Structure formats: C-alpha cells, structure tokens
PDB file of C-alpha atoms in Angstrom:
ATOM      1  CA  MET Y 300      49.856  78.905 108.877  1.00 47.00           C
ATOM      2  CA  GLU Y 301      47.642  80.226 111.769  1.00 46.00           C
ATOM      3  CA  CYS Y 302      49.910  79.222 114.476  1.00 47.00           C
ATOM      4  CA  CYS Y 303      53.091  80.946 112.992  1.00 48.00           C
ATOM      5  CA  ARG Y 304      51.802  84.403 112.698  1.00 47.00           C
ATOM      6  CA  ARG Y 305      53.804  86.991 114.854  1.00 48.00           C
ATOM      7  CA  ALA Y 306      52.190  87.865 118.008  1.00 46.00           C
ATOM      8  CA  THR Y 307      51.055  91.498 118.160  1.00 48.00           C
ATOM      9  CA  PRO Y 308      51.312  93.397 121.340  1.00 52.00           C
ATOM     10  CA  GLY Y 309      48.318  92.426 123.500  1.00 50.00           C
ATOM     11  CA  THR Y 310      47.880  89.092 121.932  1.00 47.00           C
ATOM     12  CA  PRO Y 311      46.823  86.657 124.545  1.00 54.00           C
ATOM     13  CA  LEU Y 312      49.429  83.966 124.995  1.00 56.00           C
ATOM     14  CA  LEU Y 313      46.526  81.485 125.904  1.00 54.00           C
ATOM     15  CA  PHE Y 314      45.029  82.211 122.319  1.00 50.00           C
ATOM     16  CA  LEU Y 315      48.427  81.459 120.601  1.00 50.00           C
ATOM     17  CA  ALA Y 316      48.677  78.221 122.594  1.00 53.00           C
ATOM     18  CA  PHE Y 317      45.191  77.208 121.397  1.00 52.00           C
ATOM     19  CA  LEU Y 318      46.023  77.791 117.788  1.00 53.00           C
ATOM     20  CA  LEU Y 319      49.278  75.887 118.067  1.00 55.00           C
ATOM     21  CA  LEU Y 320      47.294  72.917 119.859  1.00 60.00           C
ATOM     22  CA  SER Y 321      44.553  72.951 117.127  1.00 54.00           C
ATOM     23  CA  SER Y 322      47.049  72.831 114.401  1.00 51.00           C
ATOM     24  CA  ARG Y 323      48.838  69.835 115.938  1.00 48.00           C
ATOM     25  CA  THR Y 324      45.476  68.043 116.561  1.00 45.00           C
ATOM     26  CA  ALA Y 325      44.349  68.644 112.899  1.00 44.00           C
ATOM     27  CA  ARG Y 326      47.654  67.403 111.685  1.00 41.00           C
ATOM     28  CA  SER Y 327      47.459  64.211 113.837  1.00 46.00           C
ATOM     29  CA  GLU Y 328      43.946  63.519 112.534  1.00 47.00           C
ATOM     30  CA  GLU Y 329      45.036  63.855 108.898  1.00 44.00           C
ATOM     31  CA  ASP Y 330      48.006  61.533 109.537  1.00 47.00           C
ATOM     32  CA  ARG Y 331      45.560  58.806 111.331  1.00 51.00           C
ATOM     33  CA  ASP Y 332      43.083  59.129 108.580  1.00 57.00           C
ATOM     34  CA  GLY Y 333      45.735  59.018 105.964  1.00 72.00           C
ATOM     35  CA  LEU Y 334      46.880  55.468 107.230  1.00 91.00           C
ATOM     36  CA  TRP Y 335      43.392  54.031 105.910  1.00 94.00           C
ATOM     37  CA  ASP Y 336      42.502  53.473 102.386  1.00 95.00           C
ATOM     38  CA  ALA Y 337      39.119  54.924 101.310  1.00 96.00           C
ATOM     39  CA  TRP Y 338      35.985  53.343 102.305  1.00 97.00           C
ATOM     40  CA  GLY Y 339      34.783  50.456  99.749  1.00 97.00           C
ATOM     41  CA  PRO Y 340      31.334  50.145  98.254  1.00 98.00           C
ATOM     42  CA  TRP Y 341      28.349  49.107 100.307  1.00 98.00           C
ATOM     43  CA  SER Y 342      27.494  45.328 100.261  1.00 97.00           C
ATOM     44  CA  GLU Y 343      24.288  44.006  99.159  1.00 97.00           C
ATOM     45  CA  CYS Y 344      21.643  44.115 102.040  1.00 97.00           C
ATOM     46  CA  SER Y 345      21.376  41.038 104.296  1.00 95.00           C
ATOM     47  CA  ARG Y 346      17.620  41.065 103.747  1.00 96.00           C
ATOM     48  CA  THR Y 347      15.287  42.018 100.976  1.00 95.00           C
ATOM     49  CA  CYS Y 348      12.546  43.272 103.372  1.00 96.00           C
ATOM     50  CA  GLY Y 349      11.936  43.781 107.107  1.00 94.00           C
ATOM     51  CA  GLY Y 350      15.019  45.553 107.855  1.00 95.00           C
ATOM     52  CA  GLY Y 351      18.689  44.242 106.939  1.00 96.00           C
ATOM     53  CA  ALA Y 352      22.299  45.398 107.277  1.00 97.00           C
ATOM     54  CA  SER Y 353      24.864  46.488 104.717  1.00 97.00           C
ATOM     55  CA  TYR Y 354      28.569  46.887 105.451  1.00 97.00           C
ATOM     56  CA  SER Y 355      31.525  48.822 103.822  1.00 98.00           C
ATOM     57  CA  LEU Y 356      35.238  47.924 104.348  1.00 97.00           C
ATOM     58  CA  ARG Y 357      38.418  49.936 104.313  1.00 96.00           C
ATOM     59  CA  ARG Y 358      41.996  48.793 104.365  1.00 95.00           C
ATOM     60  CA  CYS Y 359      44.948  49.754 106.641  1.00 95.00           C
ATOM     61  CA  LEU Y 360      47.776  51.178 104.604  1.00 93.00           C
ATOM     62  CA  SER Y 361      50.224  51.093 107.515  1.00 88.00           C
ATOM     63  CA  ASN Y 362      52.738  48.494 108.461  1.00 84.00           C
ATOM     64  CA  LYS Y 363      51.552  49.135 112.072  1.00 83.00           C
ATOM     65  CA  SER Y 364      48.007  48.816 113.210  1.00 86.00           C
ATOM     66  CA  CYS Y 365      45.505  51.857 112.416  1.00 92.00           C
ATOM     67  CA  GLU Y 366      43.381  53.517 114.923  1.00 92.00           C
ATOM     68  CA  GLY Y 367      39.548  53.173 114.197  1.00 92.00           C
ATOM     69  CA  ARG Y 368      37.395  50.644 112.562  1.00 93.00           C
ATOM     70  CA  ASN Y 369      37.876  48.820 109.338  1.00 95.00           C
ATOM     71  CA  ILE Y 370      34.088  48.084 108.880  1.00 96.00           C
ATOM     72  CA  ARG Y 371      30.876  50.173 109.049  1.00 97.00           C
ATOM     73  CA  TYR Y 372      27.134  49.342 108.900  1.00 97.00           C
ATOM     74  CA  ARG Y 373      24.047  50.967 107.801  1.00 96.00           C
ATOM     75  CA  THR Y 374      20.423  49.591 107.738  1.00 97.00           C
ATOM     76  CA  CYS Y 375      18.820  48.872 104.338  1.00 97.00           C
ATOM     77  CA  SER Y 376      15.525  47.097 103.194  1.00 96.00           C
ATOM     78  CA  ASN Y 377      13.441  48.986 105.552  1.00 95.00           C
ATOM     79  CA  VAL Y 378      10.185  47.858 104.099  1.00 94.00           C
ATOM     80  CA  ASP Y 379       7.615  45.494 105.610  1.00 93.00           C
ATOM     81  CA  CYS Y 380       7.845  41.866 104.475  1.00 94.00           C
ATOM     82  CA  PRO Y 381       4.756  40.314 103.009  1.00 94.00           C
ATOM     83  CA  PRO Y 382       2.860  38.172 105.630  1.00 89.00           C
ATOM     84  CA  GLU Y 383       3.486  35.004 104.026  1.00 91.00           C
ATOM     85  CA  ALA Y 384       7.322  35.602 104.320  1.00 90.00           C
ATOM     86  CA  GLY Y 385       7.208  34.565 108.002  1.00 91.00           C
ATOM     87  CA  ASP Y 386       9.541  35.334 110.798  1.00 94.00           C
ATOM     88  CA  PHE Y 387      13.121  35.871 109.943  1.00 96.00           C
ATOM     89  CA  ARG Y 388      14.320  33.940 113.096  1.00 97.00           C
ATOM     90  CA  ALA Y 389      11.934  31.238 112.425  1.00 97.00           C
ATOM     91  CA  GLN Y 390      13.226  30.812 108.782  1.00 96.00           C
ATOM     92  CA  GLN Y 391      16.808  30.324 110.148  1.00 97.00           C
ATOM     93  CA  CYS Y 392      15.584  27.797 112.783  1.00 98.00           C
ATOM     94  CA  SER Y 393      13.611  25.770 110.073  1.00 97.00           C
ATOM     95  CA  ALA Y 394      16.734  25.665 107.868  1.00 97.00           C
ATOM     96  CA  HIS Y 395      18.060  22.999 110.336  1.00 97.00           C
ATOM     97  CA  ASN Y 396      14.991  20.711 109.906  1.00 97.00           C
ATOM     98  CA  ASP Y 397      16.884  18.386 107.480  1.00 96.00           C
ATOM     99  CA  VAL Y 398      19.987  18.365 109.619  1.00 94.00           C
ATOM    100  CA  LYS Y 399      20.181  15.489 112.195  1.00 95.00           C
ATOM    101  CA  HIS Y 400      20.688  16.495 115.690  1.00 94.00           C
ATOM    102  CA  HIS Y 401      22.296  13.512 117.790  1.00 94.00           C
ATOM    103  CA  GLY Y 402      21.097  11.266 115.152  1.00 95.00           C
ATOM    104  CA  GLN Y 403      17.426  12.571 114.847  1.00 95.00           C
ATOM    105  CA  PHE Y 404      15.544  14.887 112.822  1.00 97.00           C
ATOM    106  CA  TYR Y 405      13.502  17.708 114.486  1.00 97.00           C
ATOM    107  CA  GLU Y 406      11.163  20.607 113.385  1.00 98.00           C
ATOM    108  CA  TRP Y 407      12.886  23.453 115.020  1.00 98.00           C
ATOM    109  CA  LEU Y 408      10.937  26.574 116.269  1.00 98.00           C
ATOM    110  CA  PRO Y 409      12.558  29.958 117.330  1.00 97.00           C
ATOM    111  CA  VAL Y 410      13.274  30.837 120.852  1.00 97.00           C
ATOM    112  CA  SER Y 411      12.982  34.602 120.977  1.00 95.00           C
ATOM    113  CA  ASN Y 412      13.828  37.352 123.526  1.00 96.00           C
ATOM    114  CA  ASP Y 413      16.859  35.727 125.159  1.00 94.00           C
ATOM    115  CA  PRO Y 414      17.972  38.333 127.691  1.00 92.00           C
ATOM    116  CA  ASP Y 415      21.456  36.773 127.920  1.00 92.00           C
ATOM    117  CA  ASN Y 416      22.336  36.429 124.261  1.00 95.00           C
ATOM    118  CA  PRO Y 417      19.559  37.745 121.866  1.00 97.00           C
ATOM    119  CA  CYS Y 418      21.766  37.320 118.904  1.00 98.00           C
ATOM    120  CA  SER Y 419      22.245  33.570 118.898  1.00 98.00           C
ATOM    121  CA  LEU Y 420      20.169  31.129 117.102  1.00 98.00           C
ATOM    122  CA  LYS Y 421      18.327  29.182 119.855  1.00 98.00           C
ATOM    123  CA  CYS Y 422      15.556  26.916 118.780  1.00 98.00           C
ATOM    124  CA  GLN Y 423      13.179  24.464 120.326  1.00 98.00           C
ATOM    125  CA  ALA Y 424      12.288  21.179 119.065  1.00 97.00           C
ATOM    126  CA  LYS Y 425       8.586  21.038 118.375  1.00 97.00           C
ATOM    127  CA  GLY Y 426       6.674  19.094 120.821  1.00 96.00           C
ATOM    128  CA  THR Y 427       9.694  18.665 123.200  1.00 96.00           C
ATOM    129  CA  THR Y 428      11.382  20.860 126.014  1.00 96.00           C
ATOM    130  CA  LEU Y 429      14.711  20.462 124.034  1.00 97.00           C
ATOM    131  CA  VAL Y 430      16.311  23.824 123.354  1.00 97.00           C
ATOM    132  CA  VAL Y 431      19.572  24.039 121.349  1.00 97.00           C
ATOM    133  CA  GLU Y 432      21.857  26.704 120.020  1.00 97.00           C
ATOM    134  CA  LEU Y 433      21.976  25.667 116.467  1.00 97.00           C
ATOM    135  CA  ALA Y 434      24.287  28.699 115.643  1.00 97.00           C
ATOM    136  CA  PRO Y 435      26.384  31.209 117.772  1.00 97.00           C
ATOM    137  CA  LYS Y 436      25.202  34.145 115.363  1.00 97.00           C
ATOM    138  CA  VAL Y 437      21.792  34.864 113.778  1.00 98.00           C
ATOM    139  CA  LEU Y 438      21.971  36.442 110.334  1.00 97.00           C
ATOM    140  CA  ASP Y 439      22.492  40.163 110.186  1.00 97.00           C
ATOM    141  CA  GLY Y 440      19.191  42.126 110.282  1.00 96.00           C
ATOM    142  CA  THR Y 441      17.692  39.633 112.797  1.00 97.00           C
ATOM    143  CA  ARG Y 442      15.695  41.636 115.449  1.00 97.00           C
ATOM    144  CA  CYS Y 443      17.066  41.178 118.865  1.00 97.00           C
ATOM    145  CA  TYR Y 444      13.697  41.210 120.440  1.00 96.00           C
ATOM    146  CA  THR Y 445      10.335  40.643 118.930  1.00 94.00           C
ATOM    147  CA  GLU Y 446       8.807  43.966 120.061  1.00 91.00           C
ATOM    148  CA  SER Y 447      11.951  46.139 119.266  1.00 93.00           C
ATOM    149  CA  LEU Y 448      13.562  47.473 116.026  1.00 95.00           C
ATOM    150  CA  ASP Y 449      17.012  46.783 117.549  1.00 97.00           C
ATOM    151  CA  MET Y 450      18.916  44.266 115.214  1.00 97.00           C
ATOM    152  CA  CYS Y 451      21.600  41.899 115.388  1.00 98.00           C
ATOM    153  CA  ILE Y 452      24.669  42.642 113.267  1.00 97.00           C
ATOM    154  CA  SER Y 453      27.822  40.413 113.455  1.00 95.00           C
ATOM    155  CA  GLY Y 454      26.385  38.742 116.638  1.00 96.00           C
ATOM    156  CA  LEU Y 455      25.907  41.995 118.579  1.00 97.00           C
ATOM    157  CA  CYS Y 456      22.644  43.675 119.250  1.00 97.00           C
ATOM    158  CA  GLN Y 457      22.689  47.108 117.771  1.00 97.00           C
ATOM    159  CA  ILE Y 458      20.219  50.086 118.637  1.00 97.00           C
ATOM    160  CA  VAL Y 459      17.962  50.999 115.880  1.00 97.00           C
ATOM    161  CA  GLY Y 460      15.565  53.930 116.298  1.00 96.00           C
ATOM    162  CA  CYS Y 461      12.057  54.238 114.670  1.00 95.00           C
ATOM    163  CA  ASP Y 462      13.747  56.201 112.032  1.00 95.00           C
ATOM    164  CA  HIS Y 463      15.400  52.879 111.154  1.00 94.00           C
ATOM    165  CA  GLN Y 464      18.950  54.360 111.799  1.00 95.00           C
ATOM    166  CA  LEU Y 465      21.705  52.419 113.654  1.00 95.00           C
ATOM    167  CA  GLY Y 466      22.374  54.110 116.824  1.00 94.00           C
ATOM    168  CA  SER Y 467      19.347  56.369 116.595  1.00 96.00           C
ATOM    169  CA  THR Y 468      17.499  56.882 120.124  1.00 92.00           C
ATOM    170  CA  MET Y 469      14.237  58.246 118.470  1.00 95.00           C
ATOM    171  CA  LYS Y 470      11.146  56.249 119.540  1.00 93.00           C
ATOM    172  CA  GLU Y 471       7.388  56.452 118.760  1.00 93.00           C
ATOM    173  CA  ASP Y 472       5.168  58.472 120.988  1.00 92.00           C
ATOM    174  CA  ASN Y 473       1.713  57.249 122.255  1.00 90.00           C
ATOM    175  CA  CYS Y 474       0.245  58.029 118.911  1.00 93.00           C
ATOM    176  CA  GLY Y 475       2.637  55.934 116.949  1.00 90.00           C
ATOM    177  CA  VAL Y 476       4.528  58.868 115.526  1.00 94.00           C
ATOM    178  CA  CYS Y 477       8.293  58.621 115.308  1.00 94.00           C
ATOM    179  CA  ASN Y 478      10.037  61.202 117.599  1.00 93.00           C
ATOM    180  CA  GLY Y 479       6.478  62.816 118.087  1.00 92.00           C
ATOM    181  CA  ASP Y 480       5.400  64.640 121.080  1.00 91.00           C
ATOM    182  CA  GLY Y 481       2.125  63.030 121.503  1.00 88.00           C
ATOM    183  CA  SER Y 482       0.070  65.979 120.264  1.00 89.00           C
ATOM    184  CA  THR Y 483      -1.220  64.163 117.131  1.00 89.00           C
ATOM    185  CA  CYS Y 484      -4.022  62.118 118.770  1.00 90.00           C
ATOM    186  CA  ARG Y 485      -6.092  62.391 122.107  1.00 82.00           C
ATOM    187  CA  LEU Y 486      -7.609  59.843 124.511  1.00 77.00           C
ATOM    188  CA  VAL Y 487     -11.235  59.310 124.011  1.00 76.00           C
ATOM    189  CA  ARG Y 488     -13.722  57.484 126.334  1.00 73.00           C
ATOM    190  CA  GLY Y 489     -17.073  56.391 125.068  1.00 59.00           C
ATOM    191  CA  GLN Y 490     -18.711  54.894 122.054  1.00 57.00           C
ATOM    192  CA  TYR Y 491     -17.359  56.133 118.537  1.00 49.00           C
ATOM    193  CA  LYS Y 492     -20.219  57.445 116.398  1.00 49.00           C
ATOM    194  CA  SER Y 493     -19.768  59.014 112.975  1.00 47.00           C
ATOM    195  CA  GLN Y 494     -22.218  61.625 113.667  1.00 45.00           C
ATOM    196  CA  LEU Y 495     -20.623  62.999 116.797  1.00 42.00           C
ATOM    197  CA  SER Y 496     -18.555  66.004 116.738  1.00 43.00           C
ATOM    198  CA  ALA Y 497     -14.822  65.805 117.732  1.00 46.00           C
ATOM    199  CA  THR Y 498     -15.748  67.544 121.130  1.00 43.00           C
ATOM    200  CA  LYS Y 499     -18.555  65.225 122.062  1.00 42.00           C
ATOM    201  CA  CYS Y 500     -18.720  61.468 122.919  1.00 40.00           C
ATOM    202  CA  LYS Y 501     -21.440  59.152 124.119  1.00 41.00           C
ATOM    203  CA  THR Y 502     -20.953  56.846 127.007  1.00 40.00           C
ATOM    204  CA  HIS Y 503     -21.674  53.121 125.914  1.00 42.00           C
ATOM    205  CA  LYS Y 504     -24.611  51.723 127.709  1.00 42.00           C
ATOM    206  CA  HIS Y 505     -22.579  48.820 128.734  1.00 45.00           C
ATOM    207  CA  GLY Y 506     -19.585  50.761 130.023  1.00 43.00           C
ATOM    208  CA  GLN Y 507     -16.897  52.761 128.400  1.00 46.00           C
ATOM    209  CA  SER Y 508     -14.512  52.003 125.734  1.00 41.00           C
ATOM    210  CA  LEU Y 509     -11.073  53.514 125.639  1.00 46.00           C
ATOM    211  CA  GLY Y 510      -9.017  54.579 122.722  1.00 53.00           C
ATOM    212  CA  LEU Y 511      -6.660  56.779 120.958  1.00 54.00           C
ATOM    213  CA  LEU Y 512      -8.089  59.056 118.311  1.00 55.00           C
ATOM    214  CA  SER Y 513      -6.022  61.084 115.896  1.00 54.00           C
ATOM    215  CA  ASN Y 514      -6.888  64.908 116.073  1.00 56.00           C
ATOM    216  CA  SER Y 515      -6.913  65.112 112.386  1.00 49.00           C
ATOM    217  CA  SER Y 516      -9.341  62.134 111.923  1.00 47.00           C
ATOM    218  CA  PRO Y 517     -13.134  62.151 112.469  1.00 45.00           C
ATOM    219  CA  LEU Y 518     -14.918  59.827 114.799  1.00 40.00           C
ATOM    220  CA  ILE Y 519     -15.816  56.581 113.308  1.00 40.00           C
ATOM    221  CA  SER Y 520     -18.589  54.148 114.199  1.00 36.00           C
TER     222      SER Y 520
END
C-alpha cells in the first residue's frame, strides 16, 4: 500500500501523513458503501408525459443503520402532453368529484402556487370560496408552481433545471435557450417586414412594436 512505503531521506512527513489519511478515508468509504446492497432497477415513471419521476431503492445490509439514502430519484417522460390532457394538478382535484365532502358533492378546481405548501393537493369547490386540502401530497411529477419546472416528489418541491435534470440550476436565457448567454436573439423595435434586411427596421406609423428576434432567423411580416 502507498501508505506503507518506507520513507526515504528528505520525504516530507506531511506528505506521508496525507497518504495515511487518504488510505483510511478510502477504506471508511468502502466500508460504508459495503453496508448497502446494490441499487435496484428504476421504477415506472409517475407520468407518461409532462415530466414525471422515477425512483430506485437499495437495502441496508447491516444490523445497524447505514449512512446515506435508500432511495434516489430521476426525472422521466420529459415530453409535452397533448393539449387535451389538461393540467395534472387539476386532474387530481377532479378525481375527488365523486367523493362526498361533508355529505355533499363538489366539482373541485386546483389551487396552484401555494407559497407555504406547494406540494399539497389543495382544491376549491367550483362556485364557492371553499378551499380544502384533499391530499397531503400531490402525485410525483406535479409542478410545484405553474411557471416553473420544479416538481413535487414525495411531498417535497425539488429543483429542476431547463435541462429537465433534478438539482440542476440551468435556466433559459431571454432568448428561450437553456443555459444560453442571450446571444442567439436580439431586441428589435419597429414593424416586421419580410423585405427588410437584418440591419434595417421600419417604425410603425402608429407607434413602435417590440420583440425578440433570433439572429439566425429572417424578419417576418
């Protein structure tokens, strides 16, 4: 082993101490990981479209508690749902329409963007001010907020980047490009005309129009 080599004249004692510590750390990590069984297969995705979650489990092989997690998650089904599919949170609320609440049936509508608990299923009875938490947790893959990719998993809001990866901090730039630097489009003032060049723009007779135009796209009418 590296830590057991004989020190030669001039070998810094600090370097030997570092090797010894590194060896012990490596062994402790191996011992810790050896207490766990291998990760199991990934589960089916919680959704078929719109972004869902899948999980994998592992079993602790020790009689004592193991350090670390016994479950891990990843995103899946990161394709847009067809328009007729509707909102995922709304589907979960409407599933309670045929269940009496205090002896009465209601048509439930979703209550979104709850700043205190975005991952609970809060629904409002249509035509009333009645808001009820119909479930403590929404289904995995439900968006925490309507204008965000962050999703609820096991009742907790998890960060999701524009690359659809859990824990990712990637965001779209002003041009709509994931992790972009804003260089793929430019701000254009005026009226869009197909015959205008990329460097010329007419002012609209009733004022100015404002928009973002891709650097690689021609002006359109």
